PDB file of C-alpha atoms in Angstrom:
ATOM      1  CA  UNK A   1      20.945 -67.413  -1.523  1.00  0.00           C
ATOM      2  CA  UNK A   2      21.506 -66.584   2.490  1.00  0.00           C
ATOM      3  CA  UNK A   3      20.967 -63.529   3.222  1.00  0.00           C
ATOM      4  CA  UNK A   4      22.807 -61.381   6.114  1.00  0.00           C
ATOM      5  CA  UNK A   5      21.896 -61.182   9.356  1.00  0.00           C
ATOM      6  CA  UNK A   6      19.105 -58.433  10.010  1.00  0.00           C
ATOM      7  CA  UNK A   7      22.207 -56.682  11.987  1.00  0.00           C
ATOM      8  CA  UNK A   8      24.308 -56.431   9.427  1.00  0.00           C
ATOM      9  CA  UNK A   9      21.684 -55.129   7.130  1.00  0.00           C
ATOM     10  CA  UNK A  10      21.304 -52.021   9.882  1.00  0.00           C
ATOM     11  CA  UNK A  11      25.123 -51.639   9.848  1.00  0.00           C
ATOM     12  CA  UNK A  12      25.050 -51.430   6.116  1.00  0.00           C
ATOM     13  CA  UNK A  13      22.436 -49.094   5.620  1.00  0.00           C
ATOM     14  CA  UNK A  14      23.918 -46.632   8.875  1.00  0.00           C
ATOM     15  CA  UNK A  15      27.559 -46.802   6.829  1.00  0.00           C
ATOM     16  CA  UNK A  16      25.789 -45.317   3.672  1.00  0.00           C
ATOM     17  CA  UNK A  17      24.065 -42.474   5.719  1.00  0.00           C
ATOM     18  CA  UNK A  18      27.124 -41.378   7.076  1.00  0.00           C
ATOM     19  CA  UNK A  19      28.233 -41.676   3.439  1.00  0.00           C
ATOM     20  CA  UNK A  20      25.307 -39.376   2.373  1.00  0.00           C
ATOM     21  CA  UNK A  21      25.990 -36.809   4.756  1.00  0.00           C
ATOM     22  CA  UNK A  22      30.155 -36.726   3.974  1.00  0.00           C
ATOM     23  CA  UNK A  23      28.980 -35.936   0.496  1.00  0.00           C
ATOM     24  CA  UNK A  24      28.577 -32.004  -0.975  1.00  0.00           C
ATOM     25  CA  UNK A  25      25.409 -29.922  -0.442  1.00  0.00           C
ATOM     26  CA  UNK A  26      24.319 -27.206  -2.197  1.00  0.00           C
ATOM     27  CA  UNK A  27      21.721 -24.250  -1.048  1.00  0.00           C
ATOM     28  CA  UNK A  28      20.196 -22.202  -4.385  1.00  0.00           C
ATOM     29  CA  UNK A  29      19.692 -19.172  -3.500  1.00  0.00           C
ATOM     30  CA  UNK A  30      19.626 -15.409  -4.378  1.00  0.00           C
ATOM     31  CA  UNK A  31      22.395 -13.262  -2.717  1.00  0.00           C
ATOM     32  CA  UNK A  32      20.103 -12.039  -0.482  1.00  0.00           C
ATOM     33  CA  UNK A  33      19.524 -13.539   3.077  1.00  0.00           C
ATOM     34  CA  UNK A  34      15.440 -14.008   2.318  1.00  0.00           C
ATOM     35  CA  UNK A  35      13.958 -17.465   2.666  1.00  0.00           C
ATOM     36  CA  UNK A  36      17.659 -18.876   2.696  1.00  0.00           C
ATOM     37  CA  UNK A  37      19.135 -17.806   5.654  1.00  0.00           C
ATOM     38  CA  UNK A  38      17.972 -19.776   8.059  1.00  0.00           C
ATOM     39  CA  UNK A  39      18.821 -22.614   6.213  1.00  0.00           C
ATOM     40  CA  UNK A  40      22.379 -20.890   5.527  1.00  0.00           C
ATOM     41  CA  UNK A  41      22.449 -21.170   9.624  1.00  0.00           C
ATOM     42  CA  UNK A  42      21.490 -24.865  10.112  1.00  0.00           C
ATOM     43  CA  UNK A  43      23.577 -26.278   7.431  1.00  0.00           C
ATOM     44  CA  UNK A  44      26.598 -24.604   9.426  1.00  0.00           C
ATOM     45  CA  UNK A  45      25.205 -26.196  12.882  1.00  0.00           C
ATOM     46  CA  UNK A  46      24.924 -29.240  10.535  1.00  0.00           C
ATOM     47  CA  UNK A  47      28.771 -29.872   9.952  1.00  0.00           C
ATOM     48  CA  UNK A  48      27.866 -31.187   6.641  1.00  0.00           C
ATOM     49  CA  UNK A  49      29.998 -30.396   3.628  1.00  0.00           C
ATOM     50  CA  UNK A  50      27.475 -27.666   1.340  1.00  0.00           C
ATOM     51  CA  UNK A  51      27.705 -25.049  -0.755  1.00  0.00           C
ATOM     52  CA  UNK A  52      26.477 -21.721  -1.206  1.00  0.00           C
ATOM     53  CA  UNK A  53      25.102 -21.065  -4.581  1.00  0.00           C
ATOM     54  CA  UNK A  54      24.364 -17.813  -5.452  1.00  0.00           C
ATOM     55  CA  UNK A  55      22.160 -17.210  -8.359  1.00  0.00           C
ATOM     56  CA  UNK A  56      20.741 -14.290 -10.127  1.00  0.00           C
ATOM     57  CA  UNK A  57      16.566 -13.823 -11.433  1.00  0.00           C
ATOM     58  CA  UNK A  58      18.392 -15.097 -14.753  1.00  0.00           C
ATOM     59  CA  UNK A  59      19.859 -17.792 -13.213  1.00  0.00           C
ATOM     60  CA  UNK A  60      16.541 -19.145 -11.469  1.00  0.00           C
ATOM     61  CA  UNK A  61      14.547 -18.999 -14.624  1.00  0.00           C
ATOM     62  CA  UNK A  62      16.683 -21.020 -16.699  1.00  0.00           C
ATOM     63  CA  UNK A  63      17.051 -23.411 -13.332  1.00  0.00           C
ATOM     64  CA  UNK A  64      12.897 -23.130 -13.388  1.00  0.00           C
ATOM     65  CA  UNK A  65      12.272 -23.666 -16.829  1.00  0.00           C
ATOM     66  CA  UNK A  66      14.461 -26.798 -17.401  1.00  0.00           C
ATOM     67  CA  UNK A  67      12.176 -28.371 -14.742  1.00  0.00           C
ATOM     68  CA  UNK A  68      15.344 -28.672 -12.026  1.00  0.00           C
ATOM     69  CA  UNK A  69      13.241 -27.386  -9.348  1.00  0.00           C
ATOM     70  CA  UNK A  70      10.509 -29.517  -7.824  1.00  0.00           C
ATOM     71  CA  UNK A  71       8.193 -26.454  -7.455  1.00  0.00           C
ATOM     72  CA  UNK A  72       9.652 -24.217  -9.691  1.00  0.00           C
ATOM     73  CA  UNK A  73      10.791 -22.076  -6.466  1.00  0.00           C
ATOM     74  CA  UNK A  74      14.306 -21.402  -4.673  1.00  0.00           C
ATOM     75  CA  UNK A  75      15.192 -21.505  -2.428  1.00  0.00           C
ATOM     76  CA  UNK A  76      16.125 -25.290  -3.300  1.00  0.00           C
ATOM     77  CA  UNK A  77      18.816 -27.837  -1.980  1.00  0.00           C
ATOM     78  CA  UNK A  78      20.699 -30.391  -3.653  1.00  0.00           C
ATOM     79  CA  UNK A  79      20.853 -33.079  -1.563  1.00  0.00           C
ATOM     80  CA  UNK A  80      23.111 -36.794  -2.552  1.00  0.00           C
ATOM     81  CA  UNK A  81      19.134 -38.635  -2.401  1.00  0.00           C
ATOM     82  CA  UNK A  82      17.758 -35.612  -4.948  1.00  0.00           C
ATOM     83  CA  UNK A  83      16.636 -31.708  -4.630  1.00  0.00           C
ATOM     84  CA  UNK A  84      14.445 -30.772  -2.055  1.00  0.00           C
ATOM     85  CA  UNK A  85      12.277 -27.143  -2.023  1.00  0.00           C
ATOM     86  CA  UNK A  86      10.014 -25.429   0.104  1.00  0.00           C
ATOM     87  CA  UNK A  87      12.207 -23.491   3.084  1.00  0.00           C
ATOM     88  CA  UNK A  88      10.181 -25.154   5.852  1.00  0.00           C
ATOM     89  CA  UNK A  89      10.847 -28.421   4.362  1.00  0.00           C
ATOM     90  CA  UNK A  90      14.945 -27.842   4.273  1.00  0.00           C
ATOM     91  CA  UNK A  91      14.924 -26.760   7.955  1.00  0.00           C
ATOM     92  CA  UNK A  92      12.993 -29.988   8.749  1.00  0.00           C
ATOM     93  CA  UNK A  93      15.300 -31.920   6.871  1.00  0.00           C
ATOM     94  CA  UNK A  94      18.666 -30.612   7.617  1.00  0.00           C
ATOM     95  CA  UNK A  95      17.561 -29.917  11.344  1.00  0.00           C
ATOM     96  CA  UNK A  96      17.030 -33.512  12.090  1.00  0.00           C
ATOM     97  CA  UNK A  97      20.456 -34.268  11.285  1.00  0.00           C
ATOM     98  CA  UNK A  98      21.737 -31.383  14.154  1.00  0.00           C
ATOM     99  CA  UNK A  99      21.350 -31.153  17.785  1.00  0.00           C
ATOM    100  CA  UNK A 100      18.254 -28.761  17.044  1.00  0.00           C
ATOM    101  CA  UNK A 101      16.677 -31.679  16.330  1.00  0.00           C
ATOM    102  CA  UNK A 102      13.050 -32.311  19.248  1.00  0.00           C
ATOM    103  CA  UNK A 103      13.078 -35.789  19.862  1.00  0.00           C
ATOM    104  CA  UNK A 104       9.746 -35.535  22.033  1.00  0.00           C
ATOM    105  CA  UNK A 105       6.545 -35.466  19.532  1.00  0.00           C
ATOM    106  CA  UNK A 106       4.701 -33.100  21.349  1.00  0.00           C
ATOM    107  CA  UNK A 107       7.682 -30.335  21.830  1.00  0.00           C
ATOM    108  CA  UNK A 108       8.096 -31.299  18.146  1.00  0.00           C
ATOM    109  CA  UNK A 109       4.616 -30.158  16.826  1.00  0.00           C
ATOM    110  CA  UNK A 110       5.144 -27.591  18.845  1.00  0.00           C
ATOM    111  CA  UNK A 111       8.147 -26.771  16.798  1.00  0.00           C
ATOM    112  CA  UNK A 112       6.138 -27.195  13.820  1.00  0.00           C
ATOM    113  CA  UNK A 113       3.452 -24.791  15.101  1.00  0.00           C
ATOM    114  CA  UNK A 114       5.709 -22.167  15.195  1.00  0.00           C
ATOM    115  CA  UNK A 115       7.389 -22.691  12.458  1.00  0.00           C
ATOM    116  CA  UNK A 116       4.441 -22.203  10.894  1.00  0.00           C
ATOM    117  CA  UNK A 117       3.272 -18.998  12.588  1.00  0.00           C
ATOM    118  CA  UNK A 118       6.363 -17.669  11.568  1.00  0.00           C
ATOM    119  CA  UNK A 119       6.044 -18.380   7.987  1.00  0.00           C
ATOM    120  CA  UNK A 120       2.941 -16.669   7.535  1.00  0.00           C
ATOM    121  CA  UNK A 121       4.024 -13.526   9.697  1.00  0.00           C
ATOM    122  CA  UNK A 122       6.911 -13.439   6.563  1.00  0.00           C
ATOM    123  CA  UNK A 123       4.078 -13.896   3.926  1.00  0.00           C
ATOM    124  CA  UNK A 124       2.384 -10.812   5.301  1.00  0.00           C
ATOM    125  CA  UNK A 125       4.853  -8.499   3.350  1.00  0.00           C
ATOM    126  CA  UNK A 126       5.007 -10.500   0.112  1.00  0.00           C
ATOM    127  CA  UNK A 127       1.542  -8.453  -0.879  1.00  0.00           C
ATOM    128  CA  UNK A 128       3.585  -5.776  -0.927  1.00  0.00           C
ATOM    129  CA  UNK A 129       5.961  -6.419  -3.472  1.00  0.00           C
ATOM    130  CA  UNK A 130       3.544  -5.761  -6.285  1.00  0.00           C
ATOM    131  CA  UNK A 131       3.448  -2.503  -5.668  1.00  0.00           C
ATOM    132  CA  UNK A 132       5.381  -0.717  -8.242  1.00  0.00           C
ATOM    133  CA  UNK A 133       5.024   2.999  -7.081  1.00  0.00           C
ATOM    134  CA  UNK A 134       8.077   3.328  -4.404  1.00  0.00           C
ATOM    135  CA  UNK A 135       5.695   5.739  -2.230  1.00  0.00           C
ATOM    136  CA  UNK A 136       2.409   3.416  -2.692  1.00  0.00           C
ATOM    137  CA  UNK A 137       4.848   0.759  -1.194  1.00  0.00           C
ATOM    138  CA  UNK A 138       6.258   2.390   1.339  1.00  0.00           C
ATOM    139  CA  UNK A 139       2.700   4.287   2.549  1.00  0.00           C
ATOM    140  CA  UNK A 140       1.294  -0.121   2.310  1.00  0.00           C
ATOM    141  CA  UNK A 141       4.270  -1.075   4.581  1.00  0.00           C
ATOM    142  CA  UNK A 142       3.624   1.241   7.154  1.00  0.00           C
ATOM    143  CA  UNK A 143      -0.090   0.396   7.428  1.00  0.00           C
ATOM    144  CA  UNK A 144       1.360  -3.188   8.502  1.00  0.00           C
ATOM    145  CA  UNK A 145       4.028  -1.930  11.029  1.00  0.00           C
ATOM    146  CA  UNK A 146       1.805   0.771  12.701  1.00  0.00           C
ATOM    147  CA  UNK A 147       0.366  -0.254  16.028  1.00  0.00           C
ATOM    148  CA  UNK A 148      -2.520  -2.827  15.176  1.00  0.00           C
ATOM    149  CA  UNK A 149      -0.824  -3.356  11.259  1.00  0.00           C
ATOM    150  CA  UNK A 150      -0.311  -7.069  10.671  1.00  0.00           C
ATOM    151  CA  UNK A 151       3.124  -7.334  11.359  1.00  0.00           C
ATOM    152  CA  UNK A 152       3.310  -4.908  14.512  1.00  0.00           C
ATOM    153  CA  UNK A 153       0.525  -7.506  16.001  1.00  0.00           C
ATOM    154  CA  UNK A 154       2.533 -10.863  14.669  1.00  0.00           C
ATOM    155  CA  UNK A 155       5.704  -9.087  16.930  1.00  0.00           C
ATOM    156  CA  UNK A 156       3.644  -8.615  19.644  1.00  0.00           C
ATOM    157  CA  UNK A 157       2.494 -12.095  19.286  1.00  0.00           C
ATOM    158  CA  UNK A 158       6.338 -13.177  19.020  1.00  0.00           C
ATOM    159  CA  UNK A 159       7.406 -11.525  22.149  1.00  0.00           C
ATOM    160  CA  UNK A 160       4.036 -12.894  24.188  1.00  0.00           C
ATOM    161  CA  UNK A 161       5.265 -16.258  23.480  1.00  0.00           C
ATOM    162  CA  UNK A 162       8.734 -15.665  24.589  1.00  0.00           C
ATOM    163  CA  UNK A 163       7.755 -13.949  27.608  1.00  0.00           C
ATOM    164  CA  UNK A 164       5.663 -16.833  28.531  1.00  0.00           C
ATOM    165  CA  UNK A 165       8.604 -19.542  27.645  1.00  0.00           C
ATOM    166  CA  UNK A 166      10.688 -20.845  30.817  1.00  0.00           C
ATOM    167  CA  UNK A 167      13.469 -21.699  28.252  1.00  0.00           C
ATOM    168  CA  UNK A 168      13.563 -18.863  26.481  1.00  0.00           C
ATOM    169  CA  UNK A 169      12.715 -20.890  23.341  1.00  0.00           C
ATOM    170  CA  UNK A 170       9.736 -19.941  21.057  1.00  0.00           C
ATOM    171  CA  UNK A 171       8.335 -23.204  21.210  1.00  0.00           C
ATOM    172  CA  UNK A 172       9.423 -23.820  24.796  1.00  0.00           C
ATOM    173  CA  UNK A 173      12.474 -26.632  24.137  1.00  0.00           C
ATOM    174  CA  UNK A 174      14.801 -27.278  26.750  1.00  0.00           C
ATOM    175  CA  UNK A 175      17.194 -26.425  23.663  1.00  0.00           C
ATOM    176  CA  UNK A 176      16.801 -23.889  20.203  1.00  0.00           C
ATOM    177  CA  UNK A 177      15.110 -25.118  17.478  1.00  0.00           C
ATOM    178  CA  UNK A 178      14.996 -24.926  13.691  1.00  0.00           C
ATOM    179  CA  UNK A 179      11.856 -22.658  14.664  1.00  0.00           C
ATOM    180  CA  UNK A 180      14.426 -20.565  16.531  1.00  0.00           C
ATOM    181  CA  UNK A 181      16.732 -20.210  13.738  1.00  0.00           C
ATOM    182  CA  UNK A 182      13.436 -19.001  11.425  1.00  0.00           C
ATOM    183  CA  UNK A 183      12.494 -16.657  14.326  1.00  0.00           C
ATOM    184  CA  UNK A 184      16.087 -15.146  14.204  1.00  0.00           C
ATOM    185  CA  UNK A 185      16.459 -14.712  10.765  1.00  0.00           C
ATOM    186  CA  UNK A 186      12.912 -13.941   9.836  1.00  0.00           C
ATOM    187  CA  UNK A 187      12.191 -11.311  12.179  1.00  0.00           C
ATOM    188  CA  UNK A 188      15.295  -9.841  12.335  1.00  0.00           C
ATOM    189  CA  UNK A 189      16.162  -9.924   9.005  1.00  0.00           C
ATOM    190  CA  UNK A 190      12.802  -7.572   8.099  1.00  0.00           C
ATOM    191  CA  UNK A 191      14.339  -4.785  10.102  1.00  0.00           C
ATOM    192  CA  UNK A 192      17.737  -4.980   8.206  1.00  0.00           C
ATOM    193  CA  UNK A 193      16.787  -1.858   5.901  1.00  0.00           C
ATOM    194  CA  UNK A 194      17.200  -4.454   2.961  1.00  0.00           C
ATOM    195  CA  UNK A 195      12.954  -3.557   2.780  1.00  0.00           C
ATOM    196  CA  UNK A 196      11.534   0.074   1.976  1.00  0.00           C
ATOM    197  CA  UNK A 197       9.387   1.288   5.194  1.00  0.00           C
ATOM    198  CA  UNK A 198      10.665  -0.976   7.664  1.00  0.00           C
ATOM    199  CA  UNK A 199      13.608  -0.770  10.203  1.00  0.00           C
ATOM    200  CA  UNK A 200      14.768  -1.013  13.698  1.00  0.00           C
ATOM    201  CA  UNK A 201      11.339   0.499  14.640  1.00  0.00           C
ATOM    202  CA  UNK A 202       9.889  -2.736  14.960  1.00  0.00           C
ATOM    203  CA  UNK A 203      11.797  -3.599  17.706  1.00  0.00           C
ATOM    204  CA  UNK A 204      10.919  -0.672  20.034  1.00  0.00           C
ATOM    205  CA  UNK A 205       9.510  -1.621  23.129  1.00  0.00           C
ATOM    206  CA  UNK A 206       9.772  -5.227  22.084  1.00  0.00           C
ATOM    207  CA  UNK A 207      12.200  -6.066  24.872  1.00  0.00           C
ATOM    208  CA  UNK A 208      11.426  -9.952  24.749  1.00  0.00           C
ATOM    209  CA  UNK A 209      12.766 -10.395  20.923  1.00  0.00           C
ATOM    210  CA  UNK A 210      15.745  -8.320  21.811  1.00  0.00           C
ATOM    211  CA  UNK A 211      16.367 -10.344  24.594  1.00  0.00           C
ATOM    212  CA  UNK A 212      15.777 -13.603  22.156  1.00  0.00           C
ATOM    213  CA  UNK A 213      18.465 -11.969  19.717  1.00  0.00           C
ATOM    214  CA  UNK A 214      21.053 -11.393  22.358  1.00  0.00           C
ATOM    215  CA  UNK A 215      20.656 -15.471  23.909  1.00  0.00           C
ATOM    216  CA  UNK A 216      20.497 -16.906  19.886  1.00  0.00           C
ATOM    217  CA  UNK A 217      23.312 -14.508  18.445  1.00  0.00           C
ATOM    218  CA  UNK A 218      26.041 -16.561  20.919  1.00  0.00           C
ATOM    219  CA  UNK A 219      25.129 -20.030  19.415  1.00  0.00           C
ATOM    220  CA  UNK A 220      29.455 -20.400  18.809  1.00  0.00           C
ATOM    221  CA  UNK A 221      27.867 -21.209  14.609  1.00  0.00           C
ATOM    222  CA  UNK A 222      25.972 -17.960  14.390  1.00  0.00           C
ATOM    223  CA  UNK A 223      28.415 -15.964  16.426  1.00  0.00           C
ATOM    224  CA  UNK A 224      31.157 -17.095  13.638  1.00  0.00           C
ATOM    225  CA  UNK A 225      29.126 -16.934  10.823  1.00  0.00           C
ATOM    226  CA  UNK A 226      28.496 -13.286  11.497  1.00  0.00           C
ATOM    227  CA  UNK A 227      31.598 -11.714  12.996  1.00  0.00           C
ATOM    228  CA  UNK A 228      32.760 -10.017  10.368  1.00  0.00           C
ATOM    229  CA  UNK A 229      29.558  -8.617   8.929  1.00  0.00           C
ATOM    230  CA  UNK A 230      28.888  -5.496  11.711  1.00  0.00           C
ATOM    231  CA  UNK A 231      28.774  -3.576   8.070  1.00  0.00           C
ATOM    232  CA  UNK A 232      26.712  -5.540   5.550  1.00  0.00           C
ATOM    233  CA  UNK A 233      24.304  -3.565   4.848  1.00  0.00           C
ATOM    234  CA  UNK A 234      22.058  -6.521   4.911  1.00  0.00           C
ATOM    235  CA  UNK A 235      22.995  -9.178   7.193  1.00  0.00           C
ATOM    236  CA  UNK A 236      24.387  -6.617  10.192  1.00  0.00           C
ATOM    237  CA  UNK A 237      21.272  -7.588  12.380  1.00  0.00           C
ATOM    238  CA  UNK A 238      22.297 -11.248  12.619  1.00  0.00           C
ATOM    239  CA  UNK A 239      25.558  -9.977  14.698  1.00  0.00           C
ATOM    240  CA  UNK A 240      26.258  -9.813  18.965  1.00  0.00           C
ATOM    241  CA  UNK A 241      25.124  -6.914  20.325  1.00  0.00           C
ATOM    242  CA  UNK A 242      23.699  -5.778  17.012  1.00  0.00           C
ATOM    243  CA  UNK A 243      21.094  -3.747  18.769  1.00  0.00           C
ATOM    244  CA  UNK A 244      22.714  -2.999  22.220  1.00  0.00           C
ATOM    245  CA  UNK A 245      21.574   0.287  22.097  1.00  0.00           C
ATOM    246  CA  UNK A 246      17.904  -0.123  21.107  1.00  0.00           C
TER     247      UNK A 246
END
């Protein structure tokens, strides 16, 4: 048996990516913008065909207890090779087939770095969310925004490393990132009011992250994502000039 030339091998295999990617995606998910959002963002840059499945706690233990989620976690993505879980994974994943994607390894751990950094700044308030007592939680919350709380000093952190950048970038890429997009929604998204004890506070005096918001909110896929949401109560942040008078 002969096989085909090595080049027609390649040609074969690059017709069934594009295949792959022409077929649906779907992002599980909660209604809320959470560890999803980000991804929400990239798989619009992405162009790919996807979904938006919105599911309630109900919904994710029956998904969680019929074993269809590799770590028994949303959000999750439903990919045509299988489902892949863990956010930072996804925005790896889906980012390399965008123009976010770093093609230089160093700028690229980089990348990774702070997408990293800004996962754990997010983890910081998940200790908080066993607190049952509304006041308990609100009275923990502030301990972590005050001046020298955990969060207050991950912002300040945030906005040293944009000042520094001579893109503008978090990592310092000649273009955004999928760290970027994390940035964006993560930080941003904490000061939505969606969270009891945190708002627009945060950004006082922060003048770096607000400048961050206004150069990332104009990307033409987040601009048109959000237009029409100046009065979600949840996802308001994510629009232009969301906080031109902060």
């Amino acid at each position: 048996i002969r096989r085909p030339p090595r080049s027609t091998r390649k040609e074969s295999s690059a017709a069934s990516d594009v295949y792959k990617r022409q077929l649906m995606y779907r992002l599980v998910y909660f209604s809320s913008p959470g560890r999803a959002e980000a991804i929400r963002i990239v798989l619009d840059i992405s162009k790919l065909s996807w979904e938006n499945v919105i599911v309630d706690f109900s919904g994710y233990s029956e998904m969680r207890d019929s074993k269809k989620l590799p770590w028994g976690l949303l959000p999750a993505l439903e990919t045509p090779s299988g489902t892949l879980s863990e956010s930072c994974a996804i925005l790896r994943y889906l980012g390399d087939m965008t123009y976010l994607k770093i093609d230089d390894e160093w700028q690229s751990a980089k990348v990774d770095e702070c997408l990293d950094a800004i996962s754990d700044m997010s983890n910081i308030l998940t200790e908080t969310f066993r607190i049952n007592n509304i006041d308990e939680k609100i009275a923990a919350r502030k301990k972590l925004v005050d001046s020298g709380g955990k969060l207050s000093n991950c912002y300040d952190l945030f906005c040293e490393k944009l000042e520094n950048s001579k893109t503008g970038w978090i990592a310092g890429t000649e273009k955004p990132s999928i760290a970027d997009i994390k940035l964006f929604s993560d930080c941003f998204g904490l000061v939505s009011g969606n969270y009891d004890g945190i708002d627009t506070s945060l950004l006082k005096e922060r003048d770096a992250l607000l400048d961050f918001h206004s150069k990332i909110s104009v990307i033409p896929e987040i601009s048109s994502r959000y237009e029409e949401m100046q009065d979600d109560p949840l996802r308001w942040v994510y629009c232009q000039n969301a906080f031109s008078n902060e």
